């Protein structure tokens, strides 16, 4: 959020129904200690205002769900997903496909991260549809097999690395610079300080564009 605001993105919508807690602060540096207990969207909006008062911040203190996803996504030009669960990722990516919006997705683990971009509503240079999130992950892992942040913890700076990369990709999509991450999943391993890339393509059996 801070790098998007510093770059001059004119309007930023933030959706989150959570409040700031002390354990958030080691990785969610948009908040500070005095913000503990406050709605995250309010704290983040104030931080953006201090950095760049010319940015319009739309704070949405609610949870993204099937019932509201398309209406919210449809208001914006591009979506950045930093959610921490598979249900939200599927709902959001499906909404972006139907509303024809690009999606830059980032996820983190204790010492690792992933980032990719979806323009699933478009076709590639060869006429083949671009892949969807469901092409990359056809189904979520069984419940309980992937622990969340509260259960395993995350090295805070890893979220900074991956979040900064996500901001770069959002800005690239906005201005049309460089090579998009469409069809490319970049994986960051903090323990070995290594980046790897996996290419993936459109699955004709996916339930959205297949």
Short mmCIF file of N, CA and C in Angstrom, two decimals, residues 33-113:
data_model
loop_
_atom_site.label_atom_id
_atom_site.label_comp_id
_atom_site.label_asym_id
_atom_site.label_seq_id
_atom_site.Cartn_x
_atom_site.Cartn_y
_atom_site.Cartn_z
N UNK A 33 2.29 0.67 16.74
CA UNK A 33 1.83 0.23 18.05
C UNK A 33 0.59 0.99 18.52
N UNK A 34 0.48 2.31 18.32
CA UNK A 34 -0.73 3.01 18.76
C UNK A 34 -2.01 2.57 18.03
N UNK A 35 -1.84 1.82 16.93
CA UNK A 35 -3.01 1.39 16.14
C UNK A 35 -3.61 0.08 16.62
N UNK A 36 -2.98 -0.58 17.57
CA UNK A 36 -3.49 -1.87 18.05
C UNK A 36 -4.94 -1.70 18.54
N UNK A 37 -5.82 -2.56 18.01
CA UNK A 37 -7.24 -2.50 18.35
C UNK A 37 -8.08 -1.72 17.37
N UNK A 38 -7.45 -0.93 16.51
CA UNK A 38 -8.18 -0.14 15.52
C UNK A 38 -8.49 -0.98 14.27
N UNK A 39 -9.51 -0.62 13.51
CA UNK A 39 -9.72 -1.30 12.23
C UNK A 39 -8.50 -1.13 11.32
N UNK A 40 -8.09 -2.19 10.69
CA UNK A 40 -6.91 -2.13 9.83
C UNK A 40 -7.09 -1.14 8.68
N UNK A 41 -8.29 -1.08 8.13
CA UNK A 41 -8.49 -0.17 6.99
C UNK A 41 -8.33 1.28 7.41
N UNK A 42 -8.76 1.61 8.64
CA UNK A 42 -8.64 2.98 9.12
C UNK A 42 -7.17 3.34 9.38
N UNK A 43 -6.44 2.43 10.02
CA UNK A 43 -5.04 2.66 10.28
C UNK A 43 -4.24 2.81 8.99
N UNK A 44 -4.51 1.91 8.03
CA UNK A 44 -3.79 1.96 6.76
C UNK A 44 -4.12 3.24 6.00
N UNK A 45 -5.37 3.65 6.04
CA UNK A 45 -5.77 4.88 5.33
C UNK A 45 -5.03 6.09 5.90
N UNK A 46 -4.88 6.15 7.21
CA UNK A 46 -4.17 7.26 7.83
C UNK A 46 -2.70 7.26 7.43
N UNK A 47 -2.10 6.07 7.40
CA UNK A 47 -0.69 5.98 7.01
C UNK A 47 -0.48 6.45 5.58
N UNK A 48 -1.39 6.07 4.70
CA UNK A 48 -1.29 6.52 3.31
C UNK A 48 -1.46 8.03 3.23
N UNK A 49 -2.41 8.57 4.00
CA UNK A 49 -2.63 10.01 4.00
C UNK A 49 -1.41 10.80 4.45
N UNK A 50 -0.68 10.26 5.42
CA UNK A 50 0.54 10.94 5.88
C UNK A 50 1.61 10.92 4.80
N UNK A 51 1.67 9.83 4.05
CA UNK A 51 2.69 9.70 3.02
C UNK A 51 2.35 10.51 1.78
N UNK A 52 1.11 10.42 1.33
CA UNK A 52 0.69 11.11 0.10
C UNK A 52 -0.76 11.54 0.23
N UNK A 53 -1.00 12.77 0.66
CA UNK A 53 -2.38 13.22 0.87
C UNK A 53 -3.20 13.37 -0.40
N UNK A 54 -2.56 13.21 -1.55
CA UNK A 54 -3.29 13.34 -2.82
C UNK A 54 -3.97 12.03 -3.23
N UNK A 55 -3.67 10.94 -2.53
CA UNK A 55 -4.29 9.66 -2.84
C UNK A 55 -5.67 9.59 -2.19
N UNK A 56 -6.65 9.18 -2.95
CA UNK A 56 -7.99 8.93 -2.41
C UNK A 56 -8.03 7.49 -1.90
N UNK A 57 -8.31 7.32 -0.63
CA UNK A 57 -8.36 5.99 -0.03
C UNK A 57 -9.82 5.63 0.27
N UNK A 58 -10.24 4.51 -0.25
CA UNK A 58 -11.58 4.00 0.02
C UNK A 58 -11.44 2.82 0.98
N UNK A 59 -11.81 3.06 2.24
CA UNK A 59 -11.68 2.04 3.28
C UNK A 59 -12.96 1.21 3.34
N UNK A 60 -12.80 -0.09 3.19
CA UNK A 60 -13.94 -1.01 3.18
C UNK A 60 -13.79 -1.99 4.33
N UNK A 61 -14.36 -1.69 5.51
CA UNK A 61 -14.18 -2.55 6.68
C UNK A 61 -15.13 -3.74 6.67
N UNK A 62 -14.95 -4.59 5.69
CA UNK A 62 -15.82 -5.76 5.53
C UNK A 62 -15.01 -6.92 5.00
N UNK A 63 -15.64 -8.09 4.99
CA UNK A 63 -14.98 -9.29 4.49
C UNK A 63 -15.37 -9.51 3.04
N UNK A 64 -14.41 -9.87 2.21
CA UNK A 64 -14.70 -10.16 0.82
C UNK A 64 -15.32 -11.54 0.73
N UNK A 65 -16.52 -11.61 0.17
CA UNK A 65 -17.25 -12.87 0.05
C UNK A 65 -17.91 -12.94 -1.32
N UNK A 66 -18.49 -14.09 -1.63
CA UNK A 66 -19.16 -14.24 -2.92
C UNK A 66 -20.20 -13.17 -3.16
N UNK A 67 -20.93 -12.80 -2.10
CA UNK A 67 -22.05 -11.87 -2.24
C UNK A 67 -21.61 -10.47 -2.63
N UNK A 68 -20.39 -10.06 -2.25
CA UNK A 68 -19.98 -8.68 -2.53
C UNK A 68 -18.78 -8.56 -3.45
N UNK A 69 -18.15 -9.69 -3.79
CA UNK A 69 -16.86 -9.64 -4.50
C UNK A 69 -16.96 -8.93 -5.85
N UNK A 70 -17.92 -9.28 -6.66
CA UNK A 70 -17.98 -8.70 -8.00
C UNK A 70 -18.29 -7.21 -7.96
N UNK A 71 -19.15 -6.80 -7.04
CA UNK A 71 -19.48 -5.38 -6.93
C UNK A 71 -18.27 -4.56 -6.52
N UNK A 72 -17.46 -5.11 -5.61
CA UNK A 72 -16.26 -4.40 -5.16
C UNK A 72 -15.20 -4.39 -6.24
N UNK A 73 -14.91 -5.54 -6.82
CA UNK A 73 -13.88 -5.64 -7.85
C UNK A 73 -14.21 -4.75 -9.05
N UNK A 74 -15.49 -4.68 -9.40
CA UNK A 74 -15.89 -3.91 -10.57
C UNK A 74 -15.62 -2.43 -10.48
N UNK A 75 -15.34 -1.93 -9.27
CA UNK A 75 -15.11 -0.49 -9.09
C UNK A 75 -13.68 -0.07 -9.39
N UNK A 76 -12.78 -1.04 -9.55
CA UNK A 76 -11.35 -0.72 -9.64
C UNK A 76 -10.76 -1.21 -10.96
N UNK A 77 -9.57 -0.69 -11.28
CA UNK A 77 -8.91 -1.04 -12.53
C UNK A 77 -8.03 -2.28 -12.41
N UNK A 78 -7.51 -2.52 -11.22
CA UNK A 78 -6.60 -3.64 -10.99
C UNK A 78 -6.74 -4.06 -9.53
N UNK A 79 -6.51 -5.35 -9.26
CA UNK A 79 -6.69 -5.89 -7.91
C UNK A 79 -5.38 -6.52 -7.45
N UNK A 80 -5.02 -6.25 -6.20
CA UNK A 80 -3.87 -6.88 -5.55
C UNK A 80 -4.39 -7.73 -4.41
N UNK A 81 -4.12 -9.02 -4.45
CA UNK A 81 -4.61 -9.95 -3.44
C UNK A 81 -3.51 -10.29 -2.45
N UNK A 82 -3.73 -9.93 -1.19
CA UNK A 82 -2.82 -10.29 -0.12
C UNK A 82 -3.53 -11.10 0.94
N UNK A 83 -4.58 -11.81 0.56
CA UNK A 83 -5.37 -12.58 1.53
C UNK A 83 -4.60 -13.78 2.03
N UNK A 84 -5.08 -14.36 3.14
CA UNK A 84 -4.33 -15.43 3.79
C UNK A 84 -5.07 -16.76 3.82
N UNK A 85 -6.05 -16.93 2.89
CA UNK A 85 -6.77 -18.20 2.88
C UNK A 85 -7.23 -18.50 1.46
N UNK A 86 -7.40 -19.78 1.17
CA UNK A 86 -7.72 -20.21 -0.19
C UNK A 86 -9.14 -19.83 -0.59
N UNK A 87 -10.08 -19.84 0.34
CA UNK A 87 -11.46 -19.49 0.01
C UNK A 87 -11.53 -18.10 -0.59
N UNK A 88 -10.89 -17.14 0.07
CA UNK A 88 -10.91 -15.76 -0.43
C UNK A 88 -10.21 -15.65 -1.78
N UNK A 89 -9.14 -16.38 -1.96
CA UNK A 89 -8.40 -16.30 -3.22
C UNK A 89 -9.25 -16.81 -4.39
N UNK A 90 -9.96 -17.89 -4.18
CA UNK A 90 -10.83 -18.39 -5.25
C UNK A 90 -11.96 -17.41 -5.54
N UNK A 91 -12.58 -16.88 -4.50
CA UNK A 91 -13.68 -15.93 -4.69
C UNK A 91 -13.19 -14.69 -5.44
N UNK A 92 -12.04 -14.17 -5.02
CA UNK A 92 -11.53 -12.94 -5.63
C UNK A 92 -11.09 -13.17 -7.06
N UNK A 93 -10.39 -14.26 -7.30
CA UNK A 93 -9.93 -14.51 -8.67
C UNK A 93 -11.10 -14.76 -9.62
N UNK A 94 -12.13 -15.46 -9.15
CA UNK A 94 -13.32 -15.66 -9.98
C UNK A 94 -13.99 -14.32 -10.29
N UNK A 95 -14.07 -13.45 -9.29
CA UNK A 95 -14.69 -12.14 -9.49
C UNK A 95 -13.90 -11.32 -10.50
N UNK A 96 -12.56 -11.39 -10.44
CA UNK A 96 -11.73 -10.64 -11.39
C UNK A 96 -11.93 -11.15 -12.81
N UNK A 97 -12.10 -12.44 -12.95
CA UNK A 97 -12.35 -13.01 -14.28
C UNK A 97 -13.69 -12.47 -14.83
N UNK A 98 -14.73 -12.53 -14.03
CA UNK A 98 -16.05 -12.10 -14.50
C UNK A 98 -16.12 -10.59 -14.73
N UNK A 99 -15.40 -9.83 -13.93
CA UNK A 99 -15.40 -8.37 -14.08
C UNK A 99 -14.31 -7.89 -15.03
N UNK A 100 -13.52 -8.82 -15.57
CA UNK A 100 -12.47 -8.52 -16.54
C UNK A 100 -11.44 -7.54 -15.98
N UNK A 101 -10.90 -7.91 -14.82
CA UNK A 101 -9.89 -7.09 -14.16
C UNK A 101 -8.61 -7.90 -13.97
N UNK A 102 -7.44 -7.30 -14.16
CA UNK A 102 -6.19 -7.98 -13.87
C UNK A 102 -6.03 -8.16 -12.37
N UNK A 103 -5.37 -9.25 -11.98
CA UNK A 103 -5.18 -9.60 -10.58
C UNK A 103 -3.71 -9.94 -10.34
N UNK A 104 -3.11 -9.28 -9.37
CA UNK A 104 -1.75 -9.61 -8.96
C UNK A 104 -1.86 -10.26 -7.59
N UNK A 105 -1.46 -11.53 -7.51
CA UNK A 105 -1.63 -12.32 -6.29
C UNK A 105 -0.28 -12.57 -5.64
N UNK A 106 -0.25 -12.40 -4.33
CA UNK A 106 0.96 -12.70 -3.56
C UNK A 106 0.57 -13.48 -2.31
N UNK A 107 1.41 -14.43 -1.94
CA UNK A 107 1.18 -15.23 -0.74
C UNK A 107 2.52 -15.48 -0.06
N UNK A 108 2.48 -15.64 1.26
CA UNK A 108 3.71 -15.87 2.00
C UNK A 108 3.57 -17.05 2.95
N UNK A 109 4.69 -17.70 3.20
CA UNK A 109 4.80 -18.72 4.22
C UNK A 109 5.82 -18.27 5.25
N UNK A 110 6.22 -19.14 6.15
CA UNK A 110 7.17 -18.73 7.20
C UNK A 110 8.46 -18.13 6.66
N UNK A 111 9.04 -18.75 5.60
CA UNK A 111 10.30 -18.27 5.03
C UNK A 111 10.23 -18.21 3.50
N UNK A 112 9.04 -18.10 2.94
CA UNK A 112 8.93 -18.16 1.49
C UNK A 112 7.74 -17.35 1.02
N UNK A 113 7.70 -17.11 -0.27
CA UNK A 113 6.59 -16.37 -0.86
C UNK A 113 6.39 -16.74 -2.31
#
